[in-house]
Amino acid sequence: MTGPVGVGIVGAGVISQTYLENLTSFPDVKVAAIGDIIPERAQAKAEEHGVPSWGTLEDVLGNPEVELVVNLTIPESHIAVSSQAVAAGKHVWTEKPLGLDREGARQLLKDADAAGVRVGSAPDTILGPGFQSAKRAIAEGVIGTPLFVQTAFQTQGPDLWHPEPAFLFAKGAGPLLDMGPYYFSALVSLLGPIAGVAARGSRFRTERHIHTGPRAGETFPVEVPSSVQVLSTFEGGQHGTHLLSFDSALERHGVVEIHGTEGSIVLPDPNRFDGPTRYVKPLGVFRDGMKTEQEWIDVEQEGTVVGRGLGVLDMVRAIAENRTHVATGELGFHVLDVLLSAQDSAETGQYLEIDSTVAPVPAVPVDFDPFARTL
């Protein structure tokens, strides 16, 4: 690859706006085409963002300027669209999850390897300076050896704000597969692969209402558990507790805590690219029966904050530099395997071992500049 890399976007829904805003600002990326099952939606986005070509999936795949396809379709279409892109000789970046089943996701990675193209998978929030600054602090030993983790995502549900929320309560979504990738990708990137999970889930309502947009007032079915609690065991010996809920009156987002032998660290919201990180050391010796005060220490955030699309940029640069990109398809597969195992555990009541694993996830250099021209 020399010069800006041609990217084609498939899926002109809500999330495409953020991708288009960011990708069109990166000098190393050229958005060459956008396609959608409703071509008029693709046309509207193309005209808004100055994309020269628009149409259907087939139009994007047939465009010779497109070297990498960004798959922003609904989860049930991820494998089919990504597989077509691979068959067309294109690299693929897909929104999370990688797929809805292990067999299809595994075959996608095999096909990509055979075709000599790469697969990357969201979330790319793990590339953001918020998370990367926390990753460096943990690697430097500010909390000693990590022992256990706690995460929580609690909300009343996306049906309160999303104009088309039904797919977020359908197979392949719910809080486990919609929000779980952010939390588990972050933890695997920090602590390594997960060895096993046990989970419980509940579907408190069989249908919910749309609250905003032209379809406000309509109902839709709830197909999957809307609240899930997971216990995890990592290959490195750590363990974790994780709550993911679309049923909580108490809104609590982005809780990620890692507790170690020499301190505890609170990480940024894994659904953001920035945010504060701070850690605390153990209490000192009690004096006269009184606790000594604990002092929170802030971790300086280093790096340029952008947003979704950062993983695509890292991918095109990694291909040119012949290095491994950060958010690989293999990481996406392992996280999918963990989440599907948690889903299975919630149904069977059994602790399940995870068959897959993943290589250590590389860090992002502090001087990584999204707005520099490097190709």
mmCIF file of C-alpha atoms in Angstrom:
data_model
loop_
_atom_site.group_PDB
_atom_site.id
_atom_site.type_symbol
_atom_site.label_atom_id
_atom_site.label_comp_id
_atom_site.label_asym_id
_atom_site.label_seq_id
_atom_site.Cartn_x
_atom_site.Cartn_y
_atom_site.Cartn_z
ATOM 1 C CA MET A 1 0.000 0.000 0.000
ATOM 2 C CA THR A 2 1.266 3.459 -0.939
ATOM 3 C CA GLY A 3 -0.751 6.608 -0.389
ATOM 4 C CA PRO A 4 -4.158 6.755 1.296
ATOM 5 C CA VAL A 5 -5.889 3.381 1.455
ATOM 6 C CA GLY A 6 -9.280 3.089 -0.204
ATOM 7 C CA VAL A 7 -12.025 2.081 2.210
ATOM 8 C CA GLY A 8 -15.585 1.057 1.427
ATOM 9 C CA ILE A 9 -18.313 1.244 4.058
ATOM 10 C CA VAL A 10 -21.205 -1.217 4.049
ATOM 11 C CA GLY A 11 -24.150 -0.140 6.190
ATOM 12 C CA ALA A 12 -25.414 3.449 6.330
ATOM 13 C CA GLY A 13 -27.157 3.258 9.694
ATOM 14 C CA VAL A 14 -26.705 5.278 12.881
ATOM 15 C CA ILE A 15 -23.126 4.198 13.634
ATOM 16 C CA SER A 16 -21.931 5.052 10.113
ATOM 17 C CA GLN A 17 -22.101 8.769 10.930
ATOM 18 C CA THR A 18 -19.300 8.551 13.497
ATOM 19 C CA TYR A 19 -17.177 6.303 11.277
ATOM 20 C CA LEU A 20 -17.567 8.656 8.324
ATOM 21 C CA GLU A 21 -16.738 11.753 10.353
ATOM 22 C CA ASN A 22 -13.520 10.171 11.603
ATOM 23 C CA LEU A 23 -12.360 8.161 8.589
ATOM 24 C CA THR A 24 -12.710 11.153 6.279
ATOM 25 C CA SER A 25 -10.399 13.111 8.610
ATOM 26 C CA PHE A 26 -7.501 10.608 8.517
ATOM 27 C CA PRO A 27 -4.890 11.404 5.814
ATOM 28 C CA ASP A 28 -3.967 7.707 5.491
ATOM 29 C CA VAL A 29 -7.559 6.717 4.625
ATOM 30 C CA LYS A 30 -9.727 7.536 1.629
ATOM 31 C CA VAL A 31 -13.415 6.632 1.887
ATOM 32 C CA ALA A 32 -14.027 5.556 -1.692
ATOM 33 C CA ALA A 33 -17.549 4.127 -1.498
ATOM 34 C CA ILE A 34 -20.526 3.459 0.740
ATOM 35 C CA GLY A 35 -23.254 0.877 0.252
ATOM 36 C CA ASP A 36 -26.472 -0.098 1.977
ATOM 37 C CA ILE A 37 -29.385 -2.466 1.503
ATOM 38 C CA ILE A 38 -31.332 0.759 0.942
ATOM 39 C CA PRO A 39 -29.153 2.573 -1.619
ATOM 40 C CA GLU A 40 -30.839 5.907 -0.951
ATOM 41 C CA ARG A 41 -29.462 5.868 2.595
ATOM 42 C CA ALA A 42 -25.987 5.278 1.198
ATOM 43 C CA GLN A 43 -26.504 8.140 -1.254
ATOM 44 C CA ALA A 44 -27.485 10.523 1.549
ATOM 45 C CA LYS A 45 -24.380 9.662 3.576
ATOM 46 C CA ALA A 46 -22.150 9.871 0.505
ATOM 47 C CA GLU A 47 -23.417 13.332 -0.352
ATOM 48 C CA GLU A 48 -23.095 14.520 3.256
ATOM 49 C CA HIS A 49 -19.479 13.370 3.595
ATOM 50 C CA GLY A 50 -18.161 13.816 0.068
ATOM 51 C CA VAL A 51 -17.838 10.103 -0.708
ATOM 52 C CA PRO A 52 -17.496 9.711 -4.497
ATOM 53 C CA SER A 53 -19.370 6.421 -4.950
ATOM 54 C CA TRP A 54 -22.471 4.881 -3.395
ATOM 55 C CA GLY A 55 -24.836 1.994 -4.009
ATOM 56 C CA THR A 56 -25.246 -1.579 -2.808
ATOM 57 C CA LEU A 57 -22.894 -4.083 -1.181
ATOM 58 C CA GLU A 58 -22.065 -5.408 -4.634
ATOM 59 C CA ASP A 59 -21.160 -1.913 -5.803
ATOM 60 C CA VAL A 60 -18.727 -1.506 -2.911
ATOM 61 C CA LEU A 61 -17.128 -4.921 -3.446
ATOM 62 C CA GLY A 62 -16.784 -4.284 -7.165
ATOM 63 C CA ASN A 63 -15.105 -0.908 -6.695
ATOM 64 C CA PRO A 64 -11.401 -1.282 -7.603
ATOM 65 C CA GLU A 65 -10.439 1.607 -5.302
ATOM 66 C CA VAL A 66 -11.724 -0.245 -2.229
ATOM 67 C CA GLU A 67 -8.973 -2.240 -0.510
ATOM 68 C CA LEU A 68 -10.654 -2.609 2.887
ATOM 69 C CA VAL A 69 -14.348 -3.015 3.679
ATOM 70 C CA VAL A 70 -15.818 -1.574 6.888
ATOM 71 C CA ASN A 71 -18.789 -3.765 7.810
ATOM 72 C CA LEU A 72 -21.378 -1.737 9.745
ATOM 73 C CA THR A 73 -24.371 -3.969 9.084
ATOM 74 C CA ILE A 74 -26.582 -5.508 11.783
ATOM 75 C CA PRO A 75 -25.015 -8.385 13.776
ATOM 76 C CA GLU A 76 -26.881 -11.159 11.969
ATOM 77 C CA SER A 77 -25.327 -9.996 8.687
ATOM 78 C CA HIS A 78 -21.743 -9.603 9.915
ATOM 79 C CA ILE A 79 -20.424 -12.998 8.809
ATOM 80 C CA ALA A 80 -22.213 -13.006 5.449
ATOM 81 C CA VAL A 81 -21.025 -9.522 4.478
ATOM 82 C CA SER A 82 -17.496 -10.032 5.808
ATOM 83 C CA SER A 83 -17.217 -13.358 3.975
ATOM 84 C CA GLN A 84 -18.288 -11.759 0.698
ATOM 85 C CA ALA A 85 -15.681 -9.059 1.173
ATOM 86 C CA VAL A 86 -12.961 -11.644 1.833
ATOM 87 C CA ALA A 87 -14.044 -13.592 -1.251
ATOM 88 C CA ALA A 88 -13.647 -10.364 -3.232
ATOM 89 C CA GLY A 89 -10.058 -10.061 -1.989
ATOM 90 C CA LYS A 90 -10.722 -7.213 0.443
ATOM 91 C CA HIS A 91 -9.442 -6.750 3.979
ATOM 92 C CA VAL A 92 -12.319 -6.452 6.468
ATOM 93 C CA TRP A 93 -13.026 -4.408 9.558
ATOM 94 C CA THR A 94 -16.317 -5.429 11.172
ATOM 95 C CA GLU A 95 -18.387 -3.918 13.902
ATOM 96 C CA LYS A 96 -18.832 -6.125 16.937
ATOM 97 C CA PRO A 97 -19.588 -8.893 17.404
ATOM 98 C CA LEU A 98 -17.449 -10.690 14.844
ATOM 99 C CA GLY A 99 -20.404 -13.012 14.221
ATOM 100 C CA LEU A 100 -23.240 -14.781 15.993
ATOM 101 C CA ASP A 101 -21.803 -18.294 16.042
ATOM 102 C CA ARG A 102 -18.374 -19.831 16.416
ATOM 103 C CA GLU A 103 -18.502 -21.902 13.238
ATOM 104 C CA GLY A 104 -19.176 -18.971 10.936
ATOM 105 C CA ALA A 105 -16.634 -16.730 12.669
ATOM 106 C CA ARG A 106 -13.964 -19.432 12.632
ATOM 107 C CA GLN A 107 -14.547 -20.086 8.920
ATOM 108 C CA LEU A 108 -14.301 -16.366 8.171
ATOM 109 C CA LEU A 109 -10.832 -16.224 9.734
ATOM 110 C CA LYS A 110 -9.741 -19.359 7.863
ATOM 111 C CA ASP A 111 -10.983 -17.957 4.554
ATOM 112 C CA ALA A 112 -9.229 -14.637 5.179
ATOM 113 C CA ASP A 113 -5.966 -16.397 5.958
ATOM 114 C CA ALA A 114 -6.247 -18.463 2.778
ATOM 115 C CA ALA A 115 -7.010 -15.332 0.731
ATOM 116 C CA GLY A 116 -4.103 -13.402 2.228
ATOM 117 C CA VAL A 117 -6.308 -10.649 3.646
ATOM 118 C CA ARG A 118 -6.803 -9.440 7.199
ATOM 119 C CA VAL A 119 -9.786 -9.239 9.524
ATOM 120 C CA GLY A 120 -10.171 -6.660 12.265
ATOM 121 C CA SER A 121 -13.010 -6.429 14.738
ATOM 122 C CA ALA A 122 -14.528 -3.751 16.923
ATOM 123 C CA PRO A 123 -14.404 -2.473 19.524
ATOM 124 C CA ASP A 124 -11.480 -0.202 18.759
ATOM 125 C CA THR A 125 -11.956 1.726 21.996
ATOM 126 C CA ILE A 126 -9.042 -0.361 23.295
ATOM 127 C CA LEU A 127 -6.786 1.735 21.018
ATOM 128 C CA GLY A 128 -7.892 4.998 22.606
ATOM 129 C CA PRO A 129 -5.491 7.000 24.791
ATOM 130 C CA GLY A 130 -7.704 6.518 27.845
ATOM 131 C CA PHE A 131 -7.389 2.743 27.824
ATOM 132 C CA GLN A 132 -3.814 2.733 26.525
ATOM 133 C CA SER A 133 -2.653 5.039 29.330
ATOM 134 C CA ALA A 134 -4.212 2.646 31.842
ATOM 135 C CA LYS A 135 -2.581 -0.311 30.086
ATOM 136 C CA ARG A 136 0.841 1.303 30.393
ATOM 137 C CA ALA A 137 0.289 2.071 34.088
ATOM 138 C CA ILE A 138 -0.609 -1.553 34.834
ATOM 139 C CA ALA A 139 2.398 -2.779 32.821
ATOM 140 C CA GLU A 140 4.599 -0.452 34.873
ATOM 141 C CA GLY A 141 3.375 -2.184 38.028
ATOM 142 C CA VAL A 142 1.356 0.518 39.777
ATOM 143 C CA ILE A 143 -0.971 -2.132 41.260
ATOM 144 C CA GLY A 144 1.532 -4.970 41.388
ATOM 145 C CA THR A 145 0.252 -8.312 40.114
ATOM 146 C CA PRO A 146 -3.436 -8.167 39.061
ATOM 147 C CA LEU A 147 -5.600 -10.506 41.152
ATOM 148 C CA PHE A 148 -9.263 -9.932 40.294
ATOM 149 C CA VAL A 149 -11.532 -7.595 38.331
ATOM 150 C CA GLN A 150 -14.999 -6.100 38.612
ATOM 151 C CA THR A 151 -17.024 -4.586 35.763
ATOM 152 C CA ALA A 152 -20.560 -3.248 35.499
ATOM 153 C CA PHE A 153 -22.814 -1.779 32.831
ATOM 154 C CA GLN A 154 -26.288 -0.856 34.044
ATOM 155 C CA THR A 155 -28.900 1.099 32.112
ATOM 156 C CA GLN A 156 -32.656 1.203 31.561
ATOM 157 C CA GLY A 157 -32.050 0.084 27.992
ATOM 158 C CA PRO A 158 -31.376 1.507 24.523
ATOM 159 C CA ASP A 159 -35.104 1.471 23.722
ATOM 160 C CA LEU A 160 -35.267 4.811 25.557
ATOM 161 C CA TRP A 161 -33.122 6.603 22.971
ATOM 162 C CA HIS A 162 -32.647 4.457 19.849
ATOM 163 C CA PRO A 163 -35.253 4.971 17.083
ATOM 164 C CA GLU A 164 -34.821 1.354 15.869
ATOM 165 C CA PRO A 165 -33.917 -0.620 19.030
ATOM 166 C CA ALA A 166 -35.415 -4.037 18.237
ATOM 167 C CA PHE A 167 -32.141 -5.507 16.929
ATOM 168 C CA LEU A 168 -30.471 -4.702 20.277
ATOM 169 C CA PHE A 169 -32.858 -7.126 21.993
ATOM 170 C CA ALA A 170 -32.673 -9.804 19.288
ATOM 171 C CA LYS A 171 -30.414 -12.818 18.881
ATOM 172 C CA GLY A 172 -26.829 -11.636 18.683
ATOM 173 C CA ALA A 173 -27.375 -8.649 20.946
ATOM 174 C CA GLY A 174 -28.832 -7.958 24.365
ATOM 175 C CA PRO A 175 -26.439 -6.434 26.890
ATOM 176 C CA LEU A 176 -24.158 -9.481 26.732
ATOM 177 C CA LEU A 177 -23.333 -9.348 23.025
ATOM 178 C CA ASP A 178 -23.981 -5.637 22.477
ATOM 179 C CA MET A 179 -22.018 -4.194 25.416
ATOM 180 C CA GLY A 180 -20.009 -7.232 26.501
ATOM 181 C CA PRO A 181 -17.421 -6.867 23.704
ATOM 182 C CA TYR A 182 -16.272 -3.514 25.124
ATOM 183 C CA TYR A 183 -15.653 -4.872 28.610
ATOM 184 C CA PHE A 184 -14.223 -8.266 27.717
ATOM 185 C CA SER A 185 -12.032 -6.934 24.895
ATOM 186 C CA ALA A 186 -10.544 -4.467 27.365
ATOM 187 C CA LEU A 187 -9.915 -7.137 29.987
ATOM 188 C CA VAL A 188 -8.422 -9.658 27.555
ATOM 189 C CA SER A 189 -6.178 -6.903 26.173
ATOM 190 C CA LEU A 190 -4.920 -6.236 29.697
ATOM 191 C CA LEU A 191 -4.878 -9.637 31.394
ATOM 192 C CA GLY A 192 -4.800 -12.156 28.553
ATOM 193 C CA PRO A 193 -7.245 -14.880 27.506
ATOM 194 C CA ILE A 194 -10.200 -16.067 29.555
ATOM 195 C CA ALA A 195 -10.217 -19.751 30.501
ATOM 196 C CA GLY A 196 -13.799 -20.260 31.659
ATOM 197 C CA VAL A 197 -17.105 -18.626 32.604
ATOM 198 C CA ALA A 198 -20.281 -19.203 34.587
ATOM 199 C CA ALA A 199 -23.327 -16.987 34.079
ATOM 200 C CA ARG A 200 -26.949 -16.319 34.944
ATOM 201 C CA GLY A 201 -29.376 -14.317 32.828
ATOM 202 C CA SER A 202 -32.950 -13.038 33.019
ATOM 203 C CA ARG A 203 -35.509 -11.768 30.524
ATOM 204 C CA PHE A 204 -37.834 -9.749 32.717
ATOM 205 C CA ARG A 205 -40.140 -8.615 29.892
ATOM 206 C CA THR A 206 -41.158 -10.373 26.685
ATOM 207 C CA GLU A 207 -41.702 -7.116 24.807
ATOM 208 C CA ARG A 208 -40.647 -3.482 25.076
ATOM 209 C CA HIS A 209 -41.642 -0.125 23.586
ATOM 210 C CA ILE A 210 -39.893 2.287 21.254
ATOM 211 C CA HIS A 211 -39.732 5.690 22.947
ATOM 212 C CA THR A 212 -38.337 7.988 20.257
ATOM 213 C CA GLY A 213 -38.419 8.562 16.517
ATOM 214 C CA PRO A 214 -41.169 7.961 13.939
ATOM 215 C CA ARG A 215 -42.047 4.539 15.416
ATOM 216 C CA ALA A 216 -42.431 5.760 19.014
ATOM 217 C CA GLY A 217 -45.098 3.779 20.841
ATOM 218 C CA GLU A 218 -44.623 0.574 18.853
ATOM 219 C CA THR A 219 -43.710 -2.647 20.654
ATOM 220 C CA PHE A 220 -41.073 -5.221 19.753
ATOM 221 C CA PRO A 221 -40.124 -8.644 21.174
ATOM 222 C CA VAL A 222 -37.307 -9.266 23.643
ATOM 223 C CA GLU A 223 -35.572 -12.418 22.393
ATOM 224 C CA VAL A 224 -32.564 -12.648 24.732
ATOM 225 C CA PRO A 225 -31.774 -12.065 28.429
ATOM 226 C CA SER A 226 -31.838 -8.360 29.206
ATOM 227 C CA SER A 227 -29.697 -8.756 32.347
ATOM 228 C CA VAL A 228 -26.702 -11.086 32.676
ATOM 229 C CA GLN A 229 -24.171 -11.694 35.443
ATOM 230 C CA VAL A 230 -20.912 -13.460 34.571
ATOM 231 C CA LEU A 231 -18.099 -14.979 36.624
ATOM 232 C CA SER A 232 -14.844 -15.337 34.693
ATOM 233 C CA THR A 233 -11.524 -17.101 35.191
ATOM 234 C CA PHE A 234 -8.462 -15.948 33.246
ATOM 235 C CA GLU A 235 -5.664 -18.177 31.975
ATOM 236 C CA GLY A 236 -3.301 -16.122 34.145
ATOM 237 C CA GLY A 237 -5.223 -17.100 37.289
ATOM 238 C CA GLN A 238 -7.213 -13.903 37.839
ATOM 239 C CA HIS A 239 -10.985 -13.991 38.192
ATOM 240 C CA GLY A 240 -13.743 -11.468 37.606
ATOM 241 C CA THR A 241 -17.378 -10.534 38.193
ATOM 242 C CA HIS A 242 -19.349 -8.776 35.455
ATOM 243 C CA LEU A 243 -22.875 -7.292 35.391
ATOM 244 C CA LEU A 244 -24.521 -6.269 32.111
ATOM 245 C CA SER A 245 -28.114 -5.003 32.296
ATOM 246 C CA PHE A 246 -30.755 -3.225 30.216
ATOM 247 C CA ASP A 247 -33.153 -3.314 33.210
ATOM 248 C CA SER A 248 -31.543 -1.130 35.856
ATOM 249 C CA ALA A 249 -33.160 2.067 37.136
ATOM 250 C CA LEU A 250 -29.710 2.948 38.468
ATOM 251 C CA GLU A 251 -27.645 4.104 35.500
ATOM 252 C CA ARG A 252 -24.038 3.019 35.952
ATOM 253 C CA HIS A 253 -21.782 2.846 32.905
ATOM 254 C CA GLY A 254 -18.163 1.981 32.384
ATOM 255 C CA VAL A 255 -17.262 0.402 35.711
ATOM 256 C CA VAL A 256 -13.917 -1.383 35.260
ATOM 257 C CA GLU A 257 -11.790 -2.040 38.341
ATOM 258 C CA ILE A 258 -8.667 -4.177 38.562
ATOM 259 C CA HIS A 259 -7.342 -5.071 41.991
ATOM 260 C CA GLY A 260 -3.745 -6.180 42.499
ATOM 261 C CA THR A 261 -1.196 -7.091 45.126
ATOM 262 C CA GLU A 262 -0.068 -3.475 45.525
ATOM 263 C CA GLY A 263 -3.135 -1.415 44.703
ATOM 264 C CA SER A 264 -6.407 -1.010 42.822
ATOM 265 C CA ILE A 265 -6.948 0.844 39.558
ATOM 266 C CA VAL A 266 -10.156 2.300 38.100
ATOM 267 C CA LEU A 267 -10.140 2.397 34.294
ATOM 268 C CA PRO A 268 -12.053 4.626 31.858
ATOM 269 C CA ASP A 269 -15.386 3.565 30.391
ATOM 270 C CA PRO A 270 -14.448 0.889 27.802
ATOM 271 C CA ASN A 271 -17.074 2.316 25.449
ATOM 272 C CA ARG A 272 -15.069 5.551 25.229
ATOM 273 C CA PHE A 273 -11.726 6.465 23.704
ATOM 274 C CA ASP A 274 -10.746 8.743 26.575
ATOM 275 C CA GLY A 275 -11.501 9.177 30.241
ATOM 276 C CA PRO A 276 -9.778 9.291 33.612
ATOM 277 C CA THR A 277 -7.714 6.508 35.153
ATOM 278 C CA ARG A 278 -6.712 6.562 38.793
ATOM 279 C CA TYR A 279 -5.296 4.107 41.264
ATOM 280 C CA VAL A 280 -4.907 3.758 45.006
ATOM 281 C CA LYS A 281 -2.382 1.980 47.189
ATOM 282 C CA PRO A 282 -3.275 -0.206 50.208
ATOM 283 C CA LEU A 283 -3.995 1.428 53.541
ATOM 284 C CA GLY A 284 -1.013 2.004 55.766
ATOM 285 C CA VAL A 285 -0.650 0.674 59.293
ATOM 286 C CA PHE A 286 -3.636 1.506 61.501
ATOM 287 C CA ARG A 287 -2.727 3.997 64.212
ATOM 288 C CA ASP A 288 -4.685 4.184 67.460
ATOM 289 C CA GLY A 289 -7.429 2.139 65.839
ATOM 290 C CA MET A 290 -7.903 4.709 63.064
ATOM 291 C CA LYS A 291 -7.448 4.191 59.335
ATOM 292 C CA THR A 292 -4.843 6.229 57.542
ATOM 293 C CA GLU A 293 -6.156 8.131 54.537
ATOM 294 C CA GLN A 294 -5.834 6.664 51.057
ATOM 295 C CA GLU A 295 -4.638 8.957 48.307
ATOM 296 C CA TRP A 296 -5.963 8.528 44.788
ATOM 297 C CA ILE A 297 -3.291 8.971 42.133
ATOM 298 C CA ASP A 298 -4.292 10.121 38.640
ATOM 299 C CA VAL A 299 -2.722 8.520 35.565
ATOM 300 C CA GLU A 300 -1.836 11.061 32.897
ATOM 301 C CA GLN A 301 -3.641 10.405 29.638
ATOM 302 C CA GLU A 302 -1.253 10.492 26.687
ATOM 303 C CA GLY A 303 -2.194 10.355 23.032
ATOM 304 C CA THR A 304 -4.637 11.901 20.555
ATOM 305 C CA VAL A 305 -8.340 11.304 21.171
ATOM 306 C CA VAL A 306 -10.467 10.513 18.133
ATOM 307 C CA GLY A 307 -13.185 7.857 18.001
ATOM 308 C CA ARG A 308 -14.597 4.950 16.042
ATOM 309 C CA GLY A 309 -12.538 4.210 12.977
ATOM 310 C CA LEU A 310 -9.258 4.247 14.888
ATOM 311 C CA GLY A 311 -9.054 0.462 14.492
ATOM 312 C CA VAL A 312 -9.446 0.812 10.730
ATOM 313 C CA LEU A 313 -6.595 3.321 10.646
ATOM 314 C CA ASP A 314 -4.357 1.081 12.747
ATOM 315 C CA MET A 315 -5.195 -1.804 10.435
ATOM 316 C CA VAL A 316 -4.225 -0.042 7.201
ATOM 317 C CA ARG A 317 -0.989 1.194 8.751
ATOM 318 C CA ALA A 318 -0.206 -2.257 10.164
ATOM 319 C CA ILE A 319 -0.669 -3.841 6.747
ATOM 320 C CA ALA A 320 1.717 -1.312 5.203
ATOM 321 C CA GLU A 321 4.232 -1.784 8.039
ATOM 322 C CA ASN A 322 3.882 -5.595 8.054
ATOM 323 C CA ARG A 323 3.002 -5.720 11.753
ATOM 324 C CA THR A 324 0.070 -7.132 13.691
ATOM 325 C CA HIS A 325 -2.826 -4.721 14.113
ATOM 326 C CA VAL A 326 -4.280 -4.319 17.599
ATOM 327 C CA ALA A 327 -7.942 -5.311 17.281
ATOM 328 C CA THR A 328 -7.492 -8.528 15.306
ATOM 329 C CA GLY A 329 -10.104 -10.980 14.160
ATOM 330 C CA GLU A 330 -8.524 -13.507 16.522
ATOM 331 C CA LEU A 331 -9.179 -11.190 19.476
ATOM 332 C CA GLY A 332 -12.725 -10.687 18.227
ATOM 333 C CA PHE A 333 -13.184 -14.456 17.949
ATOM 334 C CA HIS A 334 -11.916 -15.133 21.472
ATOM 335 C CA VAL A 335 -14.212 -12.474 22.924
ATOM 336 C CA LEU A 336 -17.128 -13.896 20.910
ATOM 337 C CA ASP A 337 -16.289 -17.379 22.211
ATOM 338 C CA VAL A 338 -16.296 -16.053 25.786
ATOM 339 C CA LEU A 339 -19.630 -14.276 25.334
ATOM 340 C CA LEU A 340 -21.310 -17.235 23.639
ATOM 341 C CA SER A 341 -20.004 -19.484 26.409
ATOM 342 C CA ALA A 342 -21.507 -17.105 28.979
ATOM 343 C CA GLN A 343 -24.769 -17.249 27.046
ATOM 344 C CA ASP A 344 -24.646 -21.047 27.044
ATOM 345 C CA SER A 345 -23.777 -21.120 30.741
ATOM 346 C CA ALA A 346 -26.757 -18.912 31.566
ATOM 347 C CA GLU A 347 -28.986 -21.458 29.817
ATOM 348 C CA THR A 348 -27.424 -24.630 31.248
ATOM 349 C CA GLY A 349 -26.302 -23.475 34.685
ATOM 350 C CA GLN A 350 -22.854 -24.991 34.121
ATOM 351 C CA TYR A 351 -19.336 -23.594 34.346
ATOM 352 C CA LEU A 352 -17.898 -23.773 30.828
ATOM 353 C CA GLU A 353 -14.280 -23.837 29.753
ATOM 354 C CA ILE A 354 -13.263 -21.640 26.816
ATOM 355 C CA ASP A 355 -11.706 -23.545 23.910
ATOM 356 C CA SER A 356 -10.131 -20.564 22.151
ATOM 357 C CA THR A 357 -7.205 -18.415 23.174
ATOM 358 C CA VAL A 358 -5.442 -15.368 21.744
ATOM 359 C CA ALA A 359 -1.911 -13.997 21.550
ATOM 360 C CA PRO A 360 -0.941 -10.999 23.713
ATOM 361 C CA VAL A 361 -2.547 -7.814 22.399
ATOM 362 C CA PRO A 362 0.069 -5.216 21.360
ATOM 363 C CA ALA A 363 0.091 -1.731 22.839
ATOM 364 C CA VAL A 364 -0.378 1.454 20.828
ATOM 365 C CA PRO A 365 2.707 3.723 20.785
ATOM 366 C CA VAL A 366 2.269 6.982 22.688
ATOM 367 C CA ASP A 367 3.204 8.956 19.563
ATOM 368 C CA PHE A 368 0.555 7.275 17.345
ATOM 369 C CA ASP A 369 -0.894 10.254 15.462
ATOM 370 C CA PRO A 370 -4.142 9.602 13.565
ATOM 371 C CA PHE A 371 -3.797 12.882 11.682
ATOM 372 C CA ALA A 372 -0.286 12.314 10.352
ATOM 373 C CA ARG A 373 0.248 11.121 6.793
ATOM 374 C CA THR A 374 2.405 7.996 6.961
ATOM 375 C CA LEU A 375 1.485 6.093 3.789
#
